[in-house]
Short mmCIF file of C-alpha atoms in Angstrom, two decimals:
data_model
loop_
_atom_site.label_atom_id
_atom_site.label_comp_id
_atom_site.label_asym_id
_atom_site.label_seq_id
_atom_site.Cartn_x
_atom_site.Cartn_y
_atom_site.Cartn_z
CA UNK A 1 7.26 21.75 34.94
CA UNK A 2 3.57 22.20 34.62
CA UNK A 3 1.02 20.33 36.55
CA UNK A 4 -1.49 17.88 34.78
CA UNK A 5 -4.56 20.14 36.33
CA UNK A 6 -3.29 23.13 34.57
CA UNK A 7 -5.32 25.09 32.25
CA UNK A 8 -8.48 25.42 33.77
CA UNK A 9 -9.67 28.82 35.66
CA UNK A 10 -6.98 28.52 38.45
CA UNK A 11 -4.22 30.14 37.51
CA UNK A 12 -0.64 29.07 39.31
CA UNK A 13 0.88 31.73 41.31
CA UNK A 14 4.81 32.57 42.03
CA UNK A 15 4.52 30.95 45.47
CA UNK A 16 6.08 26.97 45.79
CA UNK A 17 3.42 25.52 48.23
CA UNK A 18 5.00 21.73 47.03
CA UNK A 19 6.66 21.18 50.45
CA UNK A 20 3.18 21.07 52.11
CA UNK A 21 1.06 20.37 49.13
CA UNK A 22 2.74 17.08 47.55
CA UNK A 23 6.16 16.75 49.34
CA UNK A 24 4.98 13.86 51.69
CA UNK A 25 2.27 13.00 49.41
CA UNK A 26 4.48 12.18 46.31
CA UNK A 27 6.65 9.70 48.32
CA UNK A 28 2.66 8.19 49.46
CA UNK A 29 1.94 7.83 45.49
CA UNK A 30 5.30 6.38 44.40
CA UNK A 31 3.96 3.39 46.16
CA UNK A 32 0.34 3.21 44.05
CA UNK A 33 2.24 2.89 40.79
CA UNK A 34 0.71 0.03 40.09
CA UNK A 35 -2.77 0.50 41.27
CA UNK A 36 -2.86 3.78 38.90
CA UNK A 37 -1.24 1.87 35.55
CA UNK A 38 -3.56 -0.95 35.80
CA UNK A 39 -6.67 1.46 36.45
CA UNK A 40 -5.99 3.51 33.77
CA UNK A 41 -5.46 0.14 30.76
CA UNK A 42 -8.69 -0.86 31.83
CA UNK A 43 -10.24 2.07 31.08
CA UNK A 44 -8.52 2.91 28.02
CA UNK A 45 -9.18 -0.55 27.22
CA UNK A 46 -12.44 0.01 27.16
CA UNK A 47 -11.94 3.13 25.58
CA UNK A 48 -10.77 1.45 22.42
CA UNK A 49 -13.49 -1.01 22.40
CA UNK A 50 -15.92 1.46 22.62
CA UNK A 51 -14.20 3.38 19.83
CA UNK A 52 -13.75 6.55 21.65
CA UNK A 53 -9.93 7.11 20.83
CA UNK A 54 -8.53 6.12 17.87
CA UNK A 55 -6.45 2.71 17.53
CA UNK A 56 -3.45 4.82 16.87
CA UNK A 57 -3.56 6.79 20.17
CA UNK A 58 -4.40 3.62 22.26
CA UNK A 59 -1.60 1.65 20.90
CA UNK A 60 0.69 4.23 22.63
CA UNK A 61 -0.80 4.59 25.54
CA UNK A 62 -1.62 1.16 26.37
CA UNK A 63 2.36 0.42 25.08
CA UNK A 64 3.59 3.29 27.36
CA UNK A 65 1.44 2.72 30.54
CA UNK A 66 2.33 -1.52 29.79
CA UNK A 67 5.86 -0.39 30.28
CA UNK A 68 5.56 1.20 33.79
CA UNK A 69 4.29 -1.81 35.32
CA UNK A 70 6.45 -2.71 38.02
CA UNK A 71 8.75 -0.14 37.84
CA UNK A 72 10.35 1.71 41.39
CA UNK A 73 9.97 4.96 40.90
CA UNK A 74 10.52 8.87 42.82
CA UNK A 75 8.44 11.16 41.96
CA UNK A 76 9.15 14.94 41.49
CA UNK A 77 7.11 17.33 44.03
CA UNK A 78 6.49 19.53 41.28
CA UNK A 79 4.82 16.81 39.37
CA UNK A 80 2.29 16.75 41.87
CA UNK A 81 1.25 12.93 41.77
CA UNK A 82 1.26 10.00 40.65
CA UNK A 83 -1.43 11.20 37.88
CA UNK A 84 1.00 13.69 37.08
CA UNK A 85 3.78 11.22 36.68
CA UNK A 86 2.36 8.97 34.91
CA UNK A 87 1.07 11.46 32.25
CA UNK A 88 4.41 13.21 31.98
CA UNK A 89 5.98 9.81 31.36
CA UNK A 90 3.59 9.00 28.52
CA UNK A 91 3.94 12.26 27.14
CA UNK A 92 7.95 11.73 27.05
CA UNK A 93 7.54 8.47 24.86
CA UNK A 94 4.30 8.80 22.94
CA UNK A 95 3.86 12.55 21.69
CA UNK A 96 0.02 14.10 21.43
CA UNK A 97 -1.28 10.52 22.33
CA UNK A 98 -0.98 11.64 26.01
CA UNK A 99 -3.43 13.98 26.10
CA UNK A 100 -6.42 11.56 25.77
CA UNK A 101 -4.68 9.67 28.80
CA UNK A 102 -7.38 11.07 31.10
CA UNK A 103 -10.29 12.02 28.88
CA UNK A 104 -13.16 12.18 31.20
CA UNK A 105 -11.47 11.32 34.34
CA UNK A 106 -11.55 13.05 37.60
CA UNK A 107 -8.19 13.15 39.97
CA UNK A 108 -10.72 12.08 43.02
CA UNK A 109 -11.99 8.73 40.98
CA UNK A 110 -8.60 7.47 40.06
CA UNK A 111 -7.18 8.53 43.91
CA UNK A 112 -9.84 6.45 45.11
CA UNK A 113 -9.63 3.51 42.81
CA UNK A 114 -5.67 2.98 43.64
CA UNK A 115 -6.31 3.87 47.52
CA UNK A 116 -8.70 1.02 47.60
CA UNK A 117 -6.73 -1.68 45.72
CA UNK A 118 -4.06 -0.81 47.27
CA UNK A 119 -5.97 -1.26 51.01
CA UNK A 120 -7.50 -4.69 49.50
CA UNK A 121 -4.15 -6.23 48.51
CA UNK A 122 -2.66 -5.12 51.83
CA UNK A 123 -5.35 -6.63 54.09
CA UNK A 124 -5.49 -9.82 52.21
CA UNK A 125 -2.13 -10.18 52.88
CA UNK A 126 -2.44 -9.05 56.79
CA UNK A 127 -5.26 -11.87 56.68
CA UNK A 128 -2.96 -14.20 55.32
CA UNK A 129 -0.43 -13.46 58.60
CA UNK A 130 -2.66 -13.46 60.89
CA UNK A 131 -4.52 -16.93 59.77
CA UNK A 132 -0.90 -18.37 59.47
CA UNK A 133 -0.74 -16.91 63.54
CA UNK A 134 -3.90 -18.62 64.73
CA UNK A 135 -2.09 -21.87 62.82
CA UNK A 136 1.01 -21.70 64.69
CA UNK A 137 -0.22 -21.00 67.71
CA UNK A 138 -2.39 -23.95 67.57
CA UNK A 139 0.32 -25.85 67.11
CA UNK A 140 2.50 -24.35 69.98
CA UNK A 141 -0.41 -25.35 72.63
CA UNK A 142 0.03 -28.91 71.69
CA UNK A 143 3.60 -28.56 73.66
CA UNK A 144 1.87 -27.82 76.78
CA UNK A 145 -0.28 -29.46 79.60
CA UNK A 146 0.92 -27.28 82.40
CA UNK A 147 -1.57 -24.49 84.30
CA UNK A 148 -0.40 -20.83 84.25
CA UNK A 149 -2.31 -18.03 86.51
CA UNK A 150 -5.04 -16.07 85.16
CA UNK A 151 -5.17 -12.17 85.42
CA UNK A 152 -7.71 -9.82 86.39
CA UNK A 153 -6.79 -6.10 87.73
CA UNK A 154 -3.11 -7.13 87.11
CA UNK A 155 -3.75 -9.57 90.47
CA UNK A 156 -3.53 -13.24 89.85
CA UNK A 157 -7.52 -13.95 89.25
CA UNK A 158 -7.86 -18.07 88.68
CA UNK A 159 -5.56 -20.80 87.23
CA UNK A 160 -6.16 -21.12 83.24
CA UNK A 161 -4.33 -23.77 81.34
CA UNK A 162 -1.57 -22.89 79.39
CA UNK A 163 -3.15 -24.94 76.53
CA UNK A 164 -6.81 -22.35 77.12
CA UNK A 165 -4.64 -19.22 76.67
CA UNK A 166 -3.10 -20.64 73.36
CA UNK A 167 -6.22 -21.34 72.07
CA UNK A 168 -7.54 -17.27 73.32
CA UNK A 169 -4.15 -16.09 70.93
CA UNK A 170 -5.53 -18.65 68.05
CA UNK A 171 -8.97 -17.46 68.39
CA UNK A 172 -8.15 -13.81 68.18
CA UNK A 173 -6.07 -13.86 65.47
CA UNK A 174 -8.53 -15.97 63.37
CA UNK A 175 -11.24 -13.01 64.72
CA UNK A 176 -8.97 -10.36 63.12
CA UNK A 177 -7.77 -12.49 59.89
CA UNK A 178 -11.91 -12.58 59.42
CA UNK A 179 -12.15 -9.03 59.87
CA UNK A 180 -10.02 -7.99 57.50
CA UNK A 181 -11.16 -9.84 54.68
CA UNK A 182 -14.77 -8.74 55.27
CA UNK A 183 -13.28 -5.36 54.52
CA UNK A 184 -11.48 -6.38 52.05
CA UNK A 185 -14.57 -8.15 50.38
CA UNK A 186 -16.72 -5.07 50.88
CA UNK A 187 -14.03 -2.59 49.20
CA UNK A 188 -14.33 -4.96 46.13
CA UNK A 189 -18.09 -4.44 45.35
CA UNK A 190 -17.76 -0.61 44.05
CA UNK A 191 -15.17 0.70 41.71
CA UNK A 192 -14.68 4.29 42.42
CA UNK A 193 -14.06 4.76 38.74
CA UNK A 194 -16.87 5.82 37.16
CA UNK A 195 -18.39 8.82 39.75
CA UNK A 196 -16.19 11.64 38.05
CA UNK A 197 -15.64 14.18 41.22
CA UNK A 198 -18.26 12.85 42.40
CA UNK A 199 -21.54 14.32 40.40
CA UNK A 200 -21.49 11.68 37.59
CA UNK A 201 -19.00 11.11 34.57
CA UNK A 202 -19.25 12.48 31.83
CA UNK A 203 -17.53 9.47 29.40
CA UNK A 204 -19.55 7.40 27.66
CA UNK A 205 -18.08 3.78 28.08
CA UNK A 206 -19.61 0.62 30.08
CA UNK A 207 -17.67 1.77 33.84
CA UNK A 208 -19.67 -1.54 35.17
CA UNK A 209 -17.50 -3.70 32.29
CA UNK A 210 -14.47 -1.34 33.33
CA UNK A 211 -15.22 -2.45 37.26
CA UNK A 212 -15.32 -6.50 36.37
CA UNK A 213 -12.00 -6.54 34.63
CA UNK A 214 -10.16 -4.48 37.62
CA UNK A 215 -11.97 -7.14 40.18
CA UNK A 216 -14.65 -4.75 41.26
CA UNK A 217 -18.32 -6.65 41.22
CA UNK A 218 -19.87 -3.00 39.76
CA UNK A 219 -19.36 0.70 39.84
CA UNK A 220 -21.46 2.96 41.40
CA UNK A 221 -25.29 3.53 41.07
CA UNK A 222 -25.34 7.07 42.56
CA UNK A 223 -21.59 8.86 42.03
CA UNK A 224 -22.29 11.23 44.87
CA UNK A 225 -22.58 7.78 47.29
CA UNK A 226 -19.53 6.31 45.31
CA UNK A 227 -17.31 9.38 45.88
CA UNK A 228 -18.88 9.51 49.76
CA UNK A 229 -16.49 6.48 50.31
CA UNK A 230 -12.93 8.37 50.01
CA UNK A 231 -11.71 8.90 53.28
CA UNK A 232 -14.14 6.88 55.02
CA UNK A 233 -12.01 3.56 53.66
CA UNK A 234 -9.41 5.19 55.43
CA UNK A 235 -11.29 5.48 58.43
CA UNK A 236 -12.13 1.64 58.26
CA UNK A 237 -8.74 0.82 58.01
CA UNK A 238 -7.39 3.06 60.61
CA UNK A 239 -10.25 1.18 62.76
CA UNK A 240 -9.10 -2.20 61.83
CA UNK A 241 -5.49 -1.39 62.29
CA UNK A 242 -6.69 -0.15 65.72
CA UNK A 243 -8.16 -3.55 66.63
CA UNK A 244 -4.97 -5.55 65.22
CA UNK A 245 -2.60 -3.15 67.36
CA UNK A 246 -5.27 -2.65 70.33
CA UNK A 247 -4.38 -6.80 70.41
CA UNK A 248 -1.46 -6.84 70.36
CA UNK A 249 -0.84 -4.47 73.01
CA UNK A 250 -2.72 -6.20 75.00
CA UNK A 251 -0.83 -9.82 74.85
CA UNK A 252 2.51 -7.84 74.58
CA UNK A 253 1.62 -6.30 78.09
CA UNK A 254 1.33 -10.20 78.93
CA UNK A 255 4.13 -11.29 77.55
CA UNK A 256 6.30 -8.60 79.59
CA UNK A 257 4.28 -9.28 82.66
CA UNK A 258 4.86 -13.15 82.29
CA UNK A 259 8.93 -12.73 82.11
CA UNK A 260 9.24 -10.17 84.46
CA UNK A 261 9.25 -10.09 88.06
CA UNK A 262 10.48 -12.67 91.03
CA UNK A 263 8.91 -15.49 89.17
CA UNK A 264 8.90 -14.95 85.88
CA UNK A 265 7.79 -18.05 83.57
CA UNK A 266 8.15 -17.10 79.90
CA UNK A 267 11.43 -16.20 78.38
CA UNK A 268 11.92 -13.74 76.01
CA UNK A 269 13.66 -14.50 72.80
CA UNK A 270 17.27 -13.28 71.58
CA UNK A 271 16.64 -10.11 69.81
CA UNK A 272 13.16 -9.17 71.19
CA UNK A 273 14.66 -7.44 74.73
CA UNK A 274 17.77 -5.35 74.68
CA UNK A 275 19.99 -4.41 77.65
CA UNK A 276 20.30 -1.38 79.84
CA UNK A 277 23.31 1.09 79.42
CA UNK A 278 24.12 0.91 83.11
CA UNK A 279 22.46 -2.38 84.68
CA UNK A 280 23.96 -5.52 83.44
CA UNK A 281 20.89 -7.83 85.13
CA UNK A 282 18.66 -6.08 82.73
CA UNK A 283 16.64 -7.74 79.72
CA UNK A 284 14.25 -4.96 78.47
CA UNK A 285 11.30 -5.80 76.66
CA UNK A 286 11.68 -2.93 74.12
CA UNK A 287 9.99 -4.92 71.55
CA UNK A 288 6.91 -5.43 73.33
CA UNK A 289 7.07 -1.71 74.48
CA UNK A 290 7.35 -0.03 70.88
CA UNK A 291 4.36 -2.48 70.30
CA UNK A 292 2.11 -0.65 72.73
CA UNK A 293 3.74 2.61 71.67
CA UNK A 294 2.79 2.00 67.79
CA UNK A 295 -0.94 0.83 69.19
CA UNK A 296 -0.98 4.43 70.93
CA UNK A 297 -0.39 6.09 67.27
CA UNK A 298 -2.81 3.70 65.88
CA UNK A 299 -5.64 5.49 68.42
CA UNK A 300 -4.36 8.59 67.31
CA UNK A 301 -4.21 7.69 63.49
CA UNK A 302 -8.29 6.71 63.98
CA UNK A 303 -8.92 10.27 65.68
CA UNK A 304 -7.21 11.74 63.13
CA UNK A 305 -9.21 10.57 60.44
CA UNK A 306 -12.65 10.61 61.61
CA UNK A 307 -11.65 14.45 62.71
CA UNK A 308 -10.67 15.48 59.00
CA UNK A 309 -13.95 13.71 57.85
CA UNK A 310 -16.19 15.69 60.62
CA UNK A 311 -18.20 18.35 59.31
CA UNK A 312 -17.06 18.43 55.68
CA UNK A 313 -19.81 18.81 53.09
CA UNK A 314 -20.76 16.09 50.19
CA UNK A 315 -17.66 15.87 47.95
CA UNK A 316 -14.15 15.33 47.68
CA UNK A 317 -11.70 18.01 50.30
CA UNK A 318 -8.07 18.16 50.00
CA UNK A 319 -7.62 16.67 53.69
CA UNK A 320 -8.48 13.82 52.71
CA UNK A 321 -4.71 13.46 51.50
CA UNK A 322 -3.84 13.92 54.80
CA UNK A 323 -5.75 11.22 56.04
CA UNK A 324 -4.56 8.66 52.96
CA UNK A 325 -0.92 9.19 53.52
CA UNK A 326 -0.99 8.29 57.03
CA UNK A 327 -3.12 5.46 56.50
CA UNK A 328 -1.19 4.35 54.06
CA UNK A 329 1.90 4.50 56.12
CA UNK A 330 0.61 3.02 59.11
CA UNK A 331 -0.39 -0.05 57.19
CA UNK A 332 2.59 -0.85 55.62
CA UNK A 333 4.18 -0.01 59.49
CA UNK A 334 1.77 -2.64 61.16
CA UNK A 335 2.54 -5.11 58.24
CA UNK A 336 6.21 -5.16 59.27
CA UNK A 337 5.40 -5.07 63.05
CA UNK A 338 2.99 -8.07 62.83
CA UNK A 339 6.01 -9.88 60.60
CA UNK A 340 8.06 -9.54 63.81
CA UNK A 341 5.66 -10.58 65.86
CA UNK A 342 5.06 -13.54 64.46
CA UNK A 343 8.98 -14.36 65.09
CA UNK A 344 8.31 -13.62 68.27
CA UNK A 345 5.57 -15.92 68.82
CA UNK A 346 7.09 -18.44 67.74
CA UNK A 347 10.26 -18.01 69.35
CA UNK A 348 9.52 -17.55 73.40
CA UNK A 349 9.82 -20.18 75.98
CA UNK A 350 8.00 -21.33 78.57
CA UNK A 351 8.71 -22.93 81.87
CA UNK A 352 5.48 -25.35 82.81
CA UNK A 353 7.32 -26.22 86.06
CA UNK A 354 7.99 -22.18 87.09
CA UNK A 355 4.49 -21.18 85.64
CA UNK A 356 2.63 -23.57 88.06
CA UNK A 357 5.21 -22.67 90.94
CA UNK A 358 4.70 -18.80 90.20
CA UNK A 359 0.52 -19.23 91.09
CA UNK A 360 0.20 -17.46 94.61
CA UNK A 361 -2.16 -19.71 96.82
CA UNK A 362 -5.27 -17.69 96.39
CA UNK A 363 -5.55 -18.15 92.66
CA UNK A 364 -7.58 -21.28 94.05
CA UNK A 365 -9.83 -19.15 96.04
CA UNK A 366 -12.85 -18.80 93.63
CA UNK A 367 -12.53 -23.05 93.07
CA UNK A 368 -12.66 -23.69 96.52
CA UNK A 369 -15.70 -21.61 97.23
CA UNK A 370 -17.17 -23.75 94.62
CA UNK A 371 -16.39 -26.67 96.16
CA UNK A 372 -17.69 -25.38 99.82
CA UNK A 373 -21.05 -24.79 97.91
CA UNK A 374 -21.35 -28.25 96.55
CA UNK A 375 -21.46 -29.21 100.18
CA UNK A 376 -24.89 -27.55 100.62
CA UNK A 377 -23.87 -24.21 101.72
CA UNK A 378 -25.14 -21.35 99.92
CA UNK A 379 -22.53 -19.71 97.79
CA UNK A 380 -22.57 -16.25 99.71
CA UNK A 381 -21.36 -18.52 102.89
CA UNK A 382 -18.55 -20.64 100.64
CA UNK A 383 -17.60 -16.91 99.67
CA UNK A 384 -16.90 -15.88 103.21
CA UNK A 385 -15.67 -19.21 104.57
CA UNK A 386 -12.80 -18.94 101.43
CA UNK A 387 -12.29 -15.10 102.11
CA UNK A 388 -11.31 -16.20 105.69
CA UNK A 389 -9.31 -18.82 104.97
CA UNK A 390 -7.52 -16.38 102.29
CA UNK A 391 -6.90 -13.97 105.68
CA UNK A 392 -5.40 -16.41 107.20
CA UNK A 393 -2.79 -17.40 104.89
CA UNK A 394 -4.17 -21.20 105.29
CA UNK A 395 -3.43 -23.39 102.51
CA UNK A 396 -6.06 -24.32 99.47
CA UNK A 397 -5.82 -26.82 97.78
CA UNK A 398 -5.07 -27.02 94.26
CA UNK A 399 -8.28 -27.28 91.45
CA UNK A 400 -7.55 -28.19 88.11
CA UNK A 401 -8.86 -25.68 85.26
CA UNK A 402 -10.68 -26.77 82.55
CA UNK A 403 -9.40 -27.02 79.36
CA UNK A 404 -11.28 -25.09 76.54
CA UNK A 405 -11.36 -24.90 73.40
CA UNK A 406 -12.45 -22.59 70.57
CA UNK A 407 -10.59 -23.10 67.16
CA UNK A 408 -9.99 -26.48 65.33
CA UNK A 409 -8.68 -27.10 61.89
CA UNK A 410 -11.42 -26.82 60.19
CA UNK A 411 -11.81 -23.07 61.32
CA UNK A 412 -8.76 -22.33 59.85
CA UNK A 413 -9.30 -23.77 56.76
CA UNK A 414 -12.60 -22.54 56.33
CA UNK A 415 -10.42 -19.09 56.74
CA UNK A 416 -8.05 -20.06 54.22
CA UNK A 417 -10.56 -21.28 51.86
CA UNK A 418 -12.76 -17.80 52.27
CA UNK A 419 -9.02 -15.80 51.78
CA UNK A 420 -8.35 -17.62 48.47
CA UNK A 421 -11.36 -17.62 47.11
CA UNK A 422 -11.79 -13.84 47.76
CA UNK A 423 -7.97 -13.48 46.29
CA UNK A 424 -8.43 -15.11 42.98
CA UNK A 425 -11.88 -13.07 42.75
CA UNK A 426 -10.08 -10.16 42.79
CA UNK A 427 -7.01 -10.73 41.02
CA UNK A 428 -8.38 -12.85 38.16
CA UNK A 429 -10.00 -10.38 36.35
CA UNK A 430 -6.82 -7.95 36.68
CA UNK A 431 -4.62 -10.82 35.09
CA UNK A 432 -6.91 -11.20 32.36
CA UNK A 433 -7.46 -7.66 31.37
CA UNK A 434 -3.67 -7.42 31.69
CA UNK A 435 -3.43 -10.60 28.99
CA UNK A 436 -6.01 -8.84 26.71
CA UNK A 437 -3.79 -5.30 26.93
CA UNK A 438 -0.44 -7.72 26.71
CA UNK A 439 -2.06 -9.60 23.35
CA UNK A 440 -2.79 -5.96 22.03
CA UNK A 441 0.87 -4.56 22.43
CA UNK A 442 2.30 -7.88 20.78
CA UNK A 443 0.46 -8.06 18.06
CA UNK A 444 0.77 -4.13 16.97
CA UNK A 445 4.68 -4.73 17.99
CA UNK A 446 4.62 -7.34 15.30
CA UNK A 447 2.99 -5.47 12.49
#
């Protein structure tokens, strides 16, 4: 089957490099279908507006590419890509018209175009989790007034209340939903389409027209700082995925600390722990540990990345597949994982009565030093005077923690606001431009 790219002065040769050339990469692009279909009616919407193509030819095209949307589709290794796919599919129903599918188009612009919607639909929908997160767990800390100990060093530190670290979860996950719609906003001023392979195009149509009906704000000024953008979006992703795993990690190392040893005070849910294939007594937190595991990949996803983008020249290099198809993967992986753990979250128990009794008496110690200093001693003295009393396994006397606070309802709604008013930025133009294209088939359908 030839390739799309064929024709030019490379000439194929009898080896089959598809196992390591597009193998991986097709399955990658069977997922941008989409992204690639709606891409390419825009332009050739434009196309016809402009009058570049003849009405004949654009009827087909637009008709054929129409008819992919929202298909599930495999794609064959030898046809390379999704470009490839798509072209051999409008080729199968619409004759000659196919080969004014990509007139003027470079394979880096319309990568880079689906990469990026594809990474701005994704994170608006991780944002969408995560706000939903900082929601619930807002709500949970209302079902608490109990004290819990505080950690430092993995050594109880100071009492916190249980409320206080609800709030921390709430606050975080807000943080993160935030981030990733700042990304998500940023990816959504350029359009990659437009910058060629990355020296200019060489088509004659409005790109900036082409960019507003695909959601874009414009395309790009200078192509060579358009095009410097693929591969570094996958670099920003890999870095937010590395934050939103580097989290998680971090609370699912709490959450297996806090129902593990002799005192434990949170109880894992049915279907988060599994047991051992000897020990009977045994609840495992494997959940929590493939967590950690998965934010261990996500470190070395980031390396990865920035490593194939080190000391590469101005321009588009085949790595850069590399780095999209495990970004891409990872993505969709962390979507799933954050799914679950948002089950989880809202599924674990906790013991008020166990969490205060599990506080070891020198969890007071920094609160009673305090006190000793409001007595007129300086606080270097109420330090030692509590470090001795500590030595001594005397008694302290219990301080209550304050309460804090850090994330009301108006936070999150000011989050959900921001998310939907980004979304319909985005996807409003797309709908439209698909209702012009959609108005265009029926009408030549009905002639």
């Amino acid at each position: 089957m030839a390739k799309i790219w064929n024709g030019g002065a490379s000439e194929e040769g009898g080896e089959d490099l598809s196992d390591i050339m597009t193998a991986e990469d097709v399955q990658i692009d069977s997922l941008l279908l989409d992204y690639e279909v709606i891409s390419l009616l825009a332009y050739q919407l434009q196309l016809r507006k402009e009058s570049i193509i003849s009405k004949d030819e654009s009827d087909i095209i637009l008709s054929g590419l129409w008819h992919l949307l929202g298909k599930e589709i495999t794609i064959d290794p030898m046809v390379e890509d999704i470009h490839g796919f798509v072209e051999e599919y409008i080729k199968g129903n619409g004759g000659k018209a196919y080969k004014n599918l990509r007139i003027f188009l470079s394979r880096n612009e319309q990568s880079h175009i689906d990469i990026r919607s594809f990474y701005i639909d994704h994170l608006l929908r991780i944002s969408n989790d995560l706000t939903s997160l900082s929601e619930n767990m807002m709500m949970r800390k209302m079902d608490f007034n109990g004290v819990m100990p505080g950690y430092t060093h993995n050594r109880q530190a100071m009492p916190v209340m249980i409320s206080t670290y609800f709030d921390y979860l709430s606050r975080i996950f807000l943080d993160i939903s935030l981030y990733a719609l700042d990304i998500s906003k940023k990816f959504t001023l350029i359009s990659p389409l437009g910058y060629g392979s990355g020296f200019g195009s060489l088509s004659p149509i409005n790109f900036s027209k082409v960019a507003k009906n695909l959601g874009f704000r414009s395309n790009a000024k200078n192509p060579m700082s358009g095009s410097f953008y693929r591969g570094i979006d996958d670099l920003d992703i890999s870095i937010f995925l590395l934050r939103l795993m580097t989290f998680l990690s971090k609370i699912s190392q709490d959450f297996i600390n806090f129902s593990g040893g002799t005192n434990p005070f949170i109880t894992l849910p049915d279907g988060f722990s599994t047991g051992s294939s000897l020990m009977p007594n045994k609840r495992n937190p494997d959940f929590l540990e493939l967590v950690q595991g998965y934010a261990s990949e996500a470190i070395g996803n980031c390396v990865s990345t920035a490593t194939i983008l080190m000391n590469k020249g101005t321009g588009y290099h085949r790595e850069f597949q590399i780095s999209k198809d495990k970004t891409i993967k990872f993505i969709i992986l962390c979507e799933k994982i954050l799914n679950h753990f948002h089950g989880f979250m809202m599924k674990f128990t906790l013991d008020e009565k166990r969490a205060f009794d599990s506080m070891e008496n020198s969890i007071n110690a920094t609160a009673e030093a305090y006190s000793i200093f409001q007595t007129g001693k300086s606080w270097k003295d109420a330090y030692v005077t509590v470090g001795e009393i500590i030595k001594k396994n005397i008694p302290l006397e219990f301080h209550q923690p304050y309460e804090f606070e850090s994330v009301s309802n108006v936070d999150i709604l000011k989050a959900k606001e921001k998310r939907i008013e980004l979304l319909n930025s985005w996807r409003k133009p797309r709908e439209e431009m698909l209702n012009e294209v959609k108005a265009i088939i029926t009408n030549d359908s009905l002639k």
